[in-house]
C-alpha cells in the first residue's frame, strides 16, 4: 500500500515508518521542516512538505494514497496553553482525511489515548463511547474518525498509553526524570498508587502496522503492554537511577512540583489490551517500563 503518515518523523512515527517499509509498503511522510524531511529521506520514505493546517495538501495526498495513518498532534501548542487550538487542528485534519477517503473502503488509522477514559479501573477497548463524552478532545476526535465508517472508510482508532517508552523517549517519563534531577528528589503524588499503562515504542509500531493491514472498520485498539505501573514504582526507579530519594508530594503541592504534568500524574488510569490481542494476535515483546528504566538510558546526563 501507499501510506500517507502524519507525524512520521516524531517519536512514534519514526518507529512506524521503518516498520511499514520493512513490510513492503510505500510510505510518504508529512514534513513541516527541512530536518523532518531529511529524517524521512534517510529512512527511505517519500516526503510531503506541509503542516496539519495545509488542508488542500492533506486532501490531495490522502486521495492519492491507499491508506492514511494520522499520528501528528500539535502537542507543543496544547501544552503552551492552546489545547482548543490543537484539538481544532486535529479535527480539521481528520475531517479532511475522511472526506478524501470516502467511498473507497481505504483505512484511516488515527492515534488516540487511554488516559482519563475511565479512571480508577482498567479501561477496555469498549469503554469511552458515550454520546457526550467528558474525556477530552482526543476521544472526540476518535469518535469523529469512526463516524466515517458509514461513508465507506475503514476507520481504526489506536489508543496509546501515556508513556510510549524506549531509548530516546522525549515524553512524560523523560520529563519526570528532568524534574527529579532539578528538584533533587523523585516525587509521586500522595501514596503514588495511581497506575499508568505503558508500551515500548517498537511494540506500538507493530500494532499500528497490524491496524493498517488487518483491523476491521470501526476497530478500537489498545497499544498497552503494562496494564498499570504504579507511579510510586516509577518514581523509585527514577530515584535509584539518579541517586536521589523517592518522596511523596502532597496533592496541594503537586502543581508547584510537577507543573503541567501534575493533573496527569494524579490520574489512576490502568488499561487492558486483551481485546486487541485477541483480535489481531498482537503480543508485545519489548521490555516493560520498569525494566526499560532500569537499563539506564533515561538517566544519561543531558547535553550541556
PDB file of C-alpha atoms in Angstrom:
ATOM      1  CA  UNK A   1       0.000   0.000   0.000  1.00  0.00           C
ATOM      2  CA  UNK A   2       0.959   3.629  -0.468  1.00  0.00           C
ATOM      3  CA  UNK A   3       0.567   5.041   3.047  1.00  0.00           C
ATOM      4  CA  UNK A   4       0.412   8.703   3.988  1.00  0.00           C
ATOM      5  CA  UNK A   5       1.757   9.169   7.530  1.00  0.00           C
ATOM      6  CA  UNK A   6       1.458  12.353   9.572  1.00  0.00           C
ATOM      7  CA  UNK A   7       3.848  12.722  12.484  1.00  0.00           C
ATOM      8  CA  UNK A   8       6.169  10.454  10.518  1.00  0.00           C
ATOM      9  CA  UNK A   9       9.383  11.915  11.936  1.00  0.00           C
ATOM     10  CA  UNK A  10       8.133  12.078  15.521  1.00  0.00           C
ATOM     11  CA  UNK A  11       8.869   9.720  18.397  1.00  0.00           C
ATOM     12  CA  UNK A  12       6.294   7.098  17.403  1.00  0.00           C
ATOM     13  CA  UNK A  13       6.259   7.843  13.686  1.00  0.00           C
ATOM     14  CA  UNK A  14       9.991   7.302  13.376  1.00  0.00           C
ATOM     15  CA  UNK A  15       9.428   3.711  14.516  1.00  0.00           C
ATOM     16  CA  UNK A  16       6.254   3.186  12.462  1.00  0.00           C
ATOM     17  CA  UNK A  17       7.841   4.290   9.173  1.00  0.00           C
ATOM     18  CA  UNK A  18      10.571   1.596   9.098  1.00  0.00           C
ATOM     19  CA  UNK A  19       8.011  -0.957  10.307  1.00  0.00           C
ATOM     20  CA  UNK A  20       5.819  -0.166   7.294  1.00  0.00           C
ATOM     21  CA  UNK A  21       8.725  -0.008   4.867  1.00  0.00           C
ATOM     22  CA  UNK A  22      10.002  -3.340   6.132  1.00  0.00           C
ATOM     23  CA  UNK A  23       6.607  -4.878   5.389  1.00  0.00           C
ATOM     24  CA  UNK A  24       6.799  -3.699   1.781  1.00  0.00           C
ATOM     25  CA  UNK A  25       4.609  -0.606   1.951  1.00  0.00           C
ATOM     26  CA  UNK A  26       5.432   2.690   0.235  1.00  0.00           C
ATOM     27  CA  UNK A  27       5.435   5.490   2.790  1.00  0.00           C
ATOM     28  CA  UNK A  28       5.032   9.218   2.282  1.00  0.00           C
ATOM     29  CA  UNK A  29       5.508  11.274   5.433  1.00  0.00           C
ATOM     30  CA  UNK A  30       4.228  14.767   6.147  1.00  0.00           C
ATOM     31  CA  UNK A  31       7.175  17.043   6.991  1.00  0.00           C
ATOM     32  CA  UNK A  32       6.874  20.611   8.200  1.00  0.00           C
ATOM     33  CA  UNK A  33      10.637  21.297   8.293  1.00  0.00           C
ATOM     34  CA  UNK A  34      13.843  20.519   6.443  1.00  0.00           C
ATOM     35  CA  UNK A  35      15.074  18.437   9.367  1.00  0.00           C
ATOM     36  CA  UNK A  36      11.923  16.303   9.369  1.00  0.00           C
ATOM     37  CA  UNK A  37      12.202  15.844   5.610  1.00  0.00           C
ATOM     38  CA  UNK A  38      15.820  14.734   5.997  1.00  0.00           C
ATOM     39  CA  UNK A  39      14.832  12.129   8.606  1.00  0.00           C
ATOM     40  CA  UNK A  40      12.214  10.681   6.274  1.00  0.00           C
ATOM     41  CA  UNK A  41      14.529  10.640   3.283  1.00  0.00           C
ATOM     42  CA  UNK A  42      17.224   8.874   5.307  1.00  0.00           C
ATOM     43  CA  UNK A  43      14.664   6.235   6.338  1.00  0.00           C
ATOM     44  CA  UNK A  44      13.728   5.590   2.701  1.00  0.00           C
ATOM     45  CA  UNK A  45      10.312   7.267   2.788  1.00  0.00           C
ATOM     46  CA  UNK A  46       8.864   9.875   0.482  1.00  0.00           C
ATOM     47  CA  UNK A  47       8.327  13.425   1.692  1.00  0.00           C
ATOM     48  CA  UNK A  48       5.210  15.593   1.571  1.00  0.00           C
ATOM     49  CA  UNK A  49       6.044  19.131   2.643  1.00  0.00           C
ATOM     50  CA  UNK A  50       3.341  20.808   4.690  1.00  0.00           C
ATOM     51  CA  UNK A  51       1.614  21.037   8.069  1.00  0.00           C
ATOM     52  CA  UNK A  52      -1.680  19.939   9.578  1.00  0.00           C
ATOM     53  CA  UNK A  53      -3.068  23.330   8.588  1.00  0.00           C
ATOM     54  CA  UNK A  54      -2.450  22.762   4.863  1.00  0.00           C
ATOM     55  CA  UNK A  55      -5.777  21.074   4.266  1.00  0.00           C
ATOM     56  CA  UNK A  56      -5.622  21.130   0.464  1.00  0.00           C
ATOM     57  CA  UNK A  57      -2.233  19.415   0.602  1.00  0.00           C
ATOM     58  CA  UNK A  58      -3.586  16.798   3.023  1.00  0.00           C
ATOM     59  CA  UNK A  59      -6.708  16.208   0.938  1.00  0.00           C
ATOM     60  CA  UNK A  60      -4.810  15.650  -2.312  1.00  0.00           C
ATOM     61  CA  UNK A  61      -2.226  13.399  -0.676  1.00  0.00           C
ATOM     62  CA  UNK A  62      -4.886  11.292   1.055  1.00  0.00           C
ATOM     63  CA  UNK A  63      -6.854  10.898  -2.161  1.00  0.00           C
ATOM     64  CA  UNK A  64      -3.685   9.636  -3.868  1.00  0.00           C
ATOM     65  CA  UNK A  65      -2.935   7.133  -1.082  1.00  0.00           C
ATOM     66  CA  UNK A  66      -4.165   3.654  -0.257  1.00  0.00           C
ATOM     67  CA  UNK A  67      -4.238   4.426   3.461  1.00  0.00           C
ATOM     68  CA  UNK A  68      -3.747   7.277   5.927  1.00  0.00           C
ATOM     69  CA  UNK A  69      -2.035   6.884   9.286  1.00  0.00           C
ATOM     70  CA  UNK A  70      -2.585  10.023  11.365  1.00  0.00           C
ATOM     71  CA  UNK A  71      -0.094  10.279  14.235  1.00  0.00           C
ATOM     72  CA  UNK A  72       0.564  14.023  14.335  1.00  0.00           C
ATOM     73  CA  UNK A  73      -0.846  16.298  17.014  1.00  0.00           C
ATOM     74  CA  UNK A  74       0.078  19.825  17.985  1.00  0.00           C
ATOM     75  CA  UNK A  75       1.329  18.875  21.450  1.00  0.00           C
ATOM     76  CA  UNK A  76       3.536  21.970  21.593  1.00  0.00           C
ATOM     77  CA  UNK A  77       0.511  24.178  21.038  1.00  0.00           C
ATOM     78  CA  UNK A  78      -1.626  22.240  23.532  1.00  0.00           C
ATOM     79  CA  UNK A  79       0.961  22.352  26.333  1.00  0.00           C
ATOM     80  CA  UNK A  80       1.662  26.041  25.678  1.00  0.00           C
ATOM     81  CA  UNK A  81      -1.879  26.961  26.648  1.00  0.00           C
ATOM     82  CA  UNK A  82      -3.695  26.309  23.405  1.00  0.00           C
ATOM     83  CA  UNK A  83      -5.415  22.909  23.827  1.00  0.00           C
ATOM     84  CA  UNK A  84      -8.526  24.118  21.984  1.00  0.00           C
ATOM     85  CA  UNK A  85      -6.428  25.236  19.019  1.00  0.00           C
ATOM     86  CA  UNK A  86      -4.599  21.893  18.905  1.00  0.00           C
ATOM     87  CA  UNK A  87      -7.870  19.983  19.088  1.00  0.00           C
ATOM     88  CA  UNK A  88      -9.436  22.092  16.344  1.00  0.00           C
ATOM     89  CA  UNK A  89      -6.476  21.481  14.024  1.00  0.00           C
ATOM     90  CA  UNK A  90      -6.697  17.758  14.696  1.00  0.00           C
ATOM     91  CA  UNK A  91     -10.402  17.725  13.946  1.00  0.00           C
ATOM     92  CA  UNK A  92      -9.943  19.587  10.676  1.00  0.00           C
ATOM     93  CA  UNK A  93      -7.248  17.149   9.574  1.00  0.00           C
ATOM     94  CA  UNK A  94      -9.419  14.117  10.366  1.00  0.00           C
ATOM     95  CA  UNK A  95     -12.389  15.638   8.540  1.00  0.00           C
ATOM     96  CA  UNK A  96     -10.145  16.262   5.547  1.00  0.00           C
ATOM     97  CA  UNK A  97      -8.767  12.725   5.508  1.00  0.00           C
ATOM     98  CA  UNK A  98     -12.191  11.175   5.976  1.00  0.00           C
ATOM     99  CA  UNK A  99     -13.672  13.204   3.158  1.00  0.00           C
ATOM    100  CA  UNK A 100     -10.828  12.313   0.801  1.00  0.00           C
ATOM    101  CA  UNK A 101     -11.166   8.580   1.539  1.00  0.00           C
ATOM    102  CA  UNK A 102     -14.984   8.441   1.499  1.00  0.00           C
ATOM    103  CA  UNK A 103     -16.356   5.712  -0.724  1.00  0.00           C
ATOM    104  CA  UNK A 104     -13.007   3.955  -1.162  1.00  0.00           C
ATOM    105  CA  UNK A 105     -13.037   1.456   1.716  1.00  0.00           C
ATOM    106  CA  UNK A 106      -9.469   2.523   2.469  1.00  0.00           C
ATOM    107  CA  UNK A 107      -8.131   2.670   6.040  1.00  0.00           C
ATOM    108  CA  UNK A 108      -7.879   5.796   8.147  1.00  0.00           C
ATOM    109  CA  UNK A 109      -5.923   4.893  11.267  1.00  0.00           C
ATOM    110  CA  UNK A 110      -5.567   7.536  13.978  1.00  0.00           C
ATOM    111  CA  UNK A 111      -3.780   7.723  17.301  1.00  0.00           C
ATOM    112  CA  UNK A 112      -5.727   8.456  20.465  1.00  0.00           C
ATOM    113  CA  UNK A 113      -5.119   7.893  24.182  1.00  0.00           C
ATOM    114  CA  UNK A 114      -6.238   5.737  27.102  1.00  0.00           C
ATOM    115  CA  UNK A 115      -5.640   8.133  29.992  1.00  0.00           C
ATOM    116  CA  UNK A 116      -8.793   9.564  31.517  1.00  0.00           C
ATOM    117  CA  UNK A 117     -11.275   7.398  29.600  1.00  0.00           C
ATOM    118  CA  UNK A 118     -12.460   5.550  32.725  1.00  0.00           C
ATOM    119  CA  UNK A 119     -10.251   6.479  35.695  1.00  0.00           C
ATOM    120  CA  UNK A 120      -9.863   4.025  38.547  1.00  0.00           C
ATOM    121  CA  UNK A 121     -10.334   0.760  36.680  1.00  0.00           C
ATOM    122  CA  UNK A 122      -8.731  -0.945  33.689  1.00  0.00           C
ATOM    123  CA  UNK A 123     -10.075   0.717  30.550  1.00  0.00           C
ATOM    124  CA  UNK A 124     -11.076  -1.658  27.764  1.00  0.00           C
ATOM    125  CA  UNK A 125     -11.465  -1.043  24.065  1.00  0.00           C
ATOM    126  CA  UNK A 126     -15.250  -0.926  24.592  1.00  0.00           C
ATOM    127  CA  UNK A 127     -15.088   1.993  27.041  1.00  0.00           C
ATOM    128  CA  UNK A 128     -15.466   5.678  26.365  1.00  0.00           C
ATOM    129  CA  UNK A 129     -18.053   5.855  23.611  1.00  0.00           C
ATOM    130  CA  UNK A 130     -20.875   7.718  25.340  1.00  0.00           C
ATOM    131  CA  UNK A 131     -22.790  10.151  23.110  1.00  0.00           C
ATOM    132  CA  UNK A 132     -21.423  13.137  25.031  1.00  0.00           C
ATOM    133  CA  UNK A 133     -18.048  12.070  26.430  1.00  0.00           C
ATOM    134  CA  UNK A 134     -16.284  14.125  29.048  1.00  0.00           C
ATOM    135  CA  UNK A 135     -12.876  12.613  28.388  1.00  0.00           C
ATOM    136  CA  UNK A 136     -11.500  15.381  26.226  1.00  0.00           C
ATOM    137  CA  UNK A 137     -10.748  16.307  22.647  1.00  0.00           C
ATOM    138  CA  UNK A 138      -8.737  13.220  21.715  1.00  0.00           C
ATOM    139  CA  UNK A 139     -11.719  10.997  22.414  1.00  0.00           C
ATOM    140  CA  UNK A 140     -13.978  13.320  20.441  1.00  0.00           C
ATOM    141  CA  UNK A 141     -11.518  13.155  17.537  1.00  0.00           C
ATOM    142  CA  UNK A 142     -11.593   9.369  17.689  1.00  0.00           C
ATOM    143  CA  UNK A 143     -15.385   9.441  17.542  1.00  0.00           C
ATOM    144  CA  UNK A 144     -15.150  11.717  14.523  1.00  0.00           C
ATOM    145  CA  UNK A 145     -12.856   9.280  12.727  1.00  0.00           C
ATOM    146  CA  UNK A 146     -15.176   6.357  13.460  1.00  0.00           C
ATOM    147  CA  UNK A 147     -18.130   8.332  12.110  1.00  0.00           C
ATOM    148  CA  UNK A 148     -16.707   7.939   8.597  1.00  0.00           C
ATOM    149  CA  UNK A 149     -17.383   4.192   8.543  1.00  0.00           C
ATOM    150  CA  UNK A 150     -20.900   4.597   7.039  1.00  0.00           C
ATOM    151  CA  UNK A 151     -19.331   6.780   4.354  1.00  0.00           C
ATOM    152  CA  UNK A 152     -17.158   3.992   3.018  1.00  0.00           C
ATOM    153  CA  UNK A 153     -13.981   4.482   5.032  1.00  0.00           C
ATOM    154  CA  UNK A 154     -12.240   1.823   7.167  1.00  0.00           C
ATOM    155  CA  UNK A 155     -11.549   3.872  10.311  1.00  0.00           C
ATOM    156  CA  UNK A 156      -9.431   2.389  13.099  1.00  0.00           C
ATOM    157  CA  UNK A 157      -8.502   4.039  16.406  1.00  0.00           C
ATOM    158  CA  UNK A 158      -5.315   3.042  18.234  1.00  0.00           C
ATOM    159  CA  UNK A 159      -5.284   4.284  21.816  1.00  0.00           C
ATOM    160  CA  UNK A 160      -1.828   4.835  23.241  1.00  0.00           C
ATOM    161  CA  UNK A 161      -0.944   4.803  26.945  1.00  0.00           C
ATOM    162  CA  UNK A 162       0.538   7.944  28.490  1.00  0.00           C
ATOM    163  CA  UNK A 163       4.057   6.561  28.179  1.00  0.00           C
ATOM    164  CA  UNK A 164       5.407   5.052  24.979  1.00  0.00           C
ATOM    165  CA  UNK A 165       8.913   4.328  26.162  1.00  0.00           C
ATOM    166  CA  UNK A 166      12.293   3.417  24.746  1.00  0.00           C
ATOM    167  CA  UNK A 167      15.752   4.857  24.241  1.00  0.00           C
ATOM    168  CA  UNK A 168      15.441   8.453  23.073  1.00  0.00           C
ATOM    169  CA  UNK A 169      11.943   8.903  24.559  1.00  0.00           C
ATOM    170  CA  UNK A 170      11.148  12.646  24.752  1.00  0.00           C
ATOM    171  CA  UNK A 171       7.864  12.130  26.610  1.00  0.00           C
ATOM    172  CA  UNK A 172       6.434  12.158  30.102  1.00  0.00           C
ATOM    173  CA  UNK A 173       8.977   9.797  31.680  1.00  0.00           C
ATOM    174  CA  UNK A 174      11.837  11.955  30.447  1.00  0.00           C
ATOM    175  CA  UNK A 175      10.028  14.992  31.860  1.00  0.00           C
ATOM    176  CA  UNK A 176       9.721  13.205  35.215  1.00  0.00           C
ATOM    177  CA  UNK A 177      13.430  12.398  35.169  1.00  0.00           C
ATOM    178  CA  UNK A 178      14.196  16.039  34.447  1.00  0.00           C
ATOM    179  CA  UNK A 179      12.003  17.216  37.318  1.00  0.00           C
ATOM    180  CA  UNK A 180      13.668  14.764  39.704  1.00  0.00           C
ATOM    181  CA  UNK A 181      17.118  15.894  38.579  1.00  0.00           C
ATOM    182  CA  UNK A 182      16.156  19.552  39.085  1.00  0.00           C
ATOM    183  CA  UNK A 183      14.387  19.089  42.439  1.00  0.00           C
ATOM    184  CA  UNK A 184      16.856  16.603  43.929  1.00  0.00           C
ATOM    185  CA  UNK A 185      14.015  14.211  44.769  1.00  0.00           C
ATOM    186  CA  UNK A 186      11.921  11.811  42.698  1.00  0.00           C
ATOM    187  CA  UNK A 187       8.356  12.626  43.570  1.00  0.00           C
ATOM    188  CA  UNK A 188       4.970  10.955  43.365  1.00  0.00           C
ATOM    189  CA  UNK A 189       1.579  12.372  44.334  1.00  0.00           C
ATOM    190  CA  UNK A 190       0.031  11.141  47.580  1.00  0.00           C
ATOM    191  CA  UNK A 191       0.721   7.447  48.110  1.00  0.00           C
ATOM    192  CA  UNK A 192       1.727   7.003  44.474  1.00  0.00           C
ATOM    193  CA  UNK A 193      -0.764   4.200  43.912  1.00  0.00           C
ATOM    194  CA  UNK A 194      -2.026   5.797  40.705  1.00  0.00           C
ATOM    195  CA  UNK A 195      -1.349   3.458  37.787  1.00  0.00           C
ATOM    196  CA  UNK A 196      -0.203   4.241  34.273  1.00  0.00           C
ATOM    197  CA  UNK A 197      -0.260   1.769  31.399  1.00  0.00           C
ATOM    198  CA  UNK A 198       2.784   1.686  29.135  1.00  0.00           C
ATOM    199  CA  UNK A 199       4.143   0.209  25.916  1.00  0.00           C
ATOM    200  CA  UNK A 200       7.542   0.040  24.261  1.00  0.00           C
ATOM    201  CA  UNK A 201       7.750   2.122  21.100  1.00  0.00           C
ATOM    202  CA  UNK A 202       8.621  -0.869  18.892  1.00  0.00           C
ATOM    203  CA  UNK A 203       5.561  -2.775  20.078  1.00  0.00           C
ATOM    204  CA  UNK A 204       3.355   0.242  19.380  1.00  0.00           C
ATOM    205  CA  UNK A 205       4.801   0.481  15.867  1.00  0.00           C
ATOM    206  CA  UNK A 206       3.962  -3.161  15.179  1.00  0.00           C
ATOM    207  CA  UNK A 207       0.394  -2.599  16.309  1.00  0.00           C
ATOM    208  CA  UNK A 208      -0.038   0.400  14.012  1.00  0.00           C
ATOM    209  CA  UNK A 209       1.091  -1.728  11.063  1.00  0.00           C
ATOM    210  CA  UNK A 210      -1.281  -4.515  12.053  1.00  0.00           C
ATOM    211  CA  UNK A 211      -4.118  -1.999  12.444  1.00  0.00           C
ATOM    212  CA  UNK A 212      -3.446  -0.681   8.960  1.00  0.00           C
ATOM    213  CA  UNK A 213      -3.287  -4.108   7.363  1.00  0.00           C
ATOM    214  CA  UNK A 214      -5.791  -6.206   9.276  1.00  0.00           C
ATOM    215  CA  UNK A 215      -8.099  -4.327  11.652  1.00  0.00           C
ATOM    216  CA  UNK A 216     -11.766  -4.226  10.653  1.00  0.00           C
ATOM    217  CA  UNK A 217     -13.655  -0.987  10.147  1.00  0.00           C
ATOM    218  CA  UNK A 218     -14.610   0.639  13.432  1.00  0.00           C
ATOM    219  CA  UNK A 219     -11.998  -1.215  15.490  1.00  0.00           C
ATOM    220  CA  UNK A 220     -10.693   0.419  18.642  1.00  0.00           C
ATOM    221  CA  UNK A 221      -7.325  -0.966  19.694  1.00  0.00           C
ATOM    222  CA  UNK A 222      -5.176  -0.546  22.793  1.00  0.00           C
ATOM    223  CA  UNK A 223      -1.393  -0.394  22.392  1.00  0.00           C
ATOM    224  CA  UNK A 224      -0.896  -1.452  26.004  1.00  0.00           C
ATOM    225  CA  UNK A 225       1.786  -3.831  27.303  1.00  0.00           C
ATOM    226  CA  UNK A 226       1.987  -2.932  31.019  1.00  0.00           C
ATOM    227  CA  UNK A 227      -1.608  -2.657  32.212  1.00  0.00           C
ATOM    228  CA  UNK A 228      -0.838  -0.344  35.108  1.00  0.00           C
ATOM    229  CA  UNK A 229       2.502   0.588  36.674  1.00  0.00           C
ATOM    230  CA  UNK A 230       2.167   2.463  39.999  1.00  0.00           C
ATOM    231  CA  UNK A 231       3.616   5.967  39.780  1.00  0.00           C
ATOM    232  CA  UNK A 232       5.391   5.309  43.072  1.00  0.00           C
ATOM    233  CA  UNK A 233       7.279   2.405  41.476  1.00  0.00           C
ATOM    234  CA  UNK A 234       8.272   4.618  38.563  1.00  0.00           C
ATOM    235  CA  UNK A 235       9.488   7.304  40.973  1.00  0.00           C
ATOM    236  CA  UNK A 236      11.522   4.787  42.950  1.00  0.00           C
ATOM    237  CA  UNK A 237      13.331   3.511  39.859  1.00  0.00           C
ATOM    238  CA  UNK A 238      13.993   7.087  38.753  1.00  0.00           C
ATOM    239  CA  UNK A 239      15.309   7.867  42.234  1.00  0.00           C
ATOM    240  CA  UNK A 240      17.722   4.933  42.108  1.00  0.00           C
ATOM    241  CA  UNK A 241      18.832   5.894  38.628  1.00  0.00           C
ATOM    242  CA  UNK A 242      19.633   9.458  39.672  1.00  0.00           C
ATOM    243  CA  UNK A 243      20.789   8.691  43.199  1.00  0.00           C
ATOM    244  CA  UNK A 244      18.060  10.800  44.808  1.00  0.00           C
ATOM    245  CA  UNK A 245      15.307   9.820  47.282  1.00  0.00           C
ATOM    246  CA  UNK A 246      11.784   8.973  46.151  1.00  0.00           C
ATOM    247  CA  UNK A 247       9.348  11.066  48.175  1.00  0.00           C
ATOM    248  CA  UNK A 248       5.601  11.727  48.329  1.00  0.00           C
ATOM    249  CA  UNK A 249       4.302  15.114  47.234  1.00  0.00           C
ATOM    250  CA  UNK A 250       1.067  16.298  48.816  1.00  0.00           C
ATOM    251  CA  UNK A 251      -1.781  16.938  46.413  1.00  0.00           C
ATOM    252  CA  UNK A 252      -1.912  20.717  47.138  1.00  0.00           C
ATOM    253  CA  UNK A 253       1.799  20.956  46.281  1.00  0.00           C
ATOM    254  CA  UNK A 254       1.677  18.832  43.142  1.00  0.00           C
ATOM    255  CA  UNK A 255       1.202  21.719  40.723  1.00  0.00           C
ATOM    256  CA  UNK A 256       4.218  23.547  42.080  1.00  0.00           C
ATOM    257  CA  UNK A 257       6.372  20.429  41.979  1.00  0.00           C
ATOM    258  CA  UNK A 258       5.319  18.816  38.674  1.00  0.00           C
ATOM    259  CA  UNK A 259       3.940  21.791  36.759  1.00  0.00           C
ATOM    260  CA  UNK A 260       1.662  20.963  33.821  1.00  0.00           C
ATOM    261  CA  UNK A 261       2.264  17.238  34.314  1.00  0.00           C
ATOM    262  CA  UNK A 262       0.592  17.171  37.745  1.00  0.00           C
ATOM    263  CA  UNK A 263      -3.016  16.576  36.615  1.00  0.00           C
ATOM    264  CA  UNK A 264      -1.983  13.564  34.540  1.00  0.00           C
ATOM    265  CA  UNK A 265       0.153  12.084  37.314  1.00  0.00           C
ATOM    266  CA  UNK A 266      -2.871  12.257  39.604  1.00  0.00           C
ATOM    267  CA  UNK A 267      -4.968  10.021  37.327  1.00  0.00           C
ATOM    268  CA  UNK A 268      -5.298   6.322  38.124  1.00  0.00           C
ATOM    269  CA  UNK A 269      -5.634   5.095  34.552  1.00  0.00           C
ATOM    270  CA  UNK A 270      -4.856   1.400  34.008  1.00  0.00           C
ATOM    271  CA  UNK A 271      -5.844  -0.069  30.662  1.00  0.00           C
ATOM    272  CA  UNK A 272      -6.289  -3.534  29.179  1.00  0.00           C
ATOM    273  CA  UNK A 273      -5.358  -4.704  25.688  1.00  0.00           C
ATOM    274  CA  UNK A 274      -6.988  -8.128  25.945  1.00  0.00           C
ATOM    275  CA  UNK A 275      -9.463  -7.478  23.127  1.00  0.00           C
ATOM    276  CA  UNK A 276      -6.742  -6.095  20.855  1.00  0.00           C
ATOM    277  CA  UNK A 277      -4.561  -9.147  21.421  1.00  0.00           C
ATOM    278  CA  UNK A 278      -7.472 -11.467  20.709  1.00  0.00           C
ATOM    279  CA  UNK A 279      -8.493  -9.598  17.545  1.00  0.00           C
ATOM    280  CA  UNK A 280      -5.092  -9.176  15.912  1.00  0.00           C
ATOM    281  CA  UNK A 281      -2.808 -11.612  17.705  1.00  0.00           C
ATOM    282  CA  UNK A 282      -0.608  -8.721  18.841  1.00  0.00           C
ATOM    283  CA  UNK A 283       1.888  -9.773  21.504  1.00  0.00           C
ATOM    284  CA  UNK A 284       4.191  -7.119  22.986  1.00  0.00           C
ATOM    285  CA  UNK A 285       7.769  -8.383  23.146  1.00  0.00           C
ATOM    286  CA  UNK A 286       9.730  -5.308  24.224  1.00  0.00           C
ATOM    287  CA  UNK A 287      10.848  -4.601  27.801  1.00  0.00           C
ATOM    288  CA  UNK A 288       8.307  -3.348  30.300  1.00  0.00           C
ATOM    289  CA  UNK A 289       8.517   0.219  31.540  1.00  0.00           C
ATOM    290  CA  UNK A 290      10.372  -0.516  34.785  1.00  0.00           C
ATOM    291  CA  UNK A 291      12.821  -2.837  33.020  1.00  0.00           C
ATOM    292  CA  UNK A 292      13.411  -0.187  30.372  1.00  0.00           C
ATOM    293  CA  UNK A 293      14.044   2.429  33.060  1.00  0.00           C
ATOM    294  CA  UNK A 294      16.487   0.008  34.668  1.00  0.00           C
ATOM    295  CA  UNK A 295      18.628  -0.054  31.525  1.00  0.00           C
ATOM    296  CA  UNK A 296      19.906   3.415  32.422  1.00  0.00           C
ATOM    297  CA  UNK A 297      19.448   5.321  29.176  1.00  0.00           C
ATOM    298  CA  UNK A 298      16.875   7.643  30.748  1.00  0.00           C
ATOM    299  CA  UNK A 299      19.481   8.846  33.251  1.00  0.00           C
ATOM    300  CA  UNK A 300      22.273   9.870  30.947  1.00  0.00           C
ATOM    301  CA  UNK A 301      23.226  13.482  31.601  1.00  0.00           C
ATOM    302  CA  UNK A 302      21.585  15.861  29.118  1.00  0.00           C
ATOM    303  CA  UNK A 303      23.896  17.676  26.703  1.00  0.00           C
ATOM    304  CA  UNK A 304      25.495  20.807  28.144  1.00  0.00           C
TER     305      UNK A 304
END
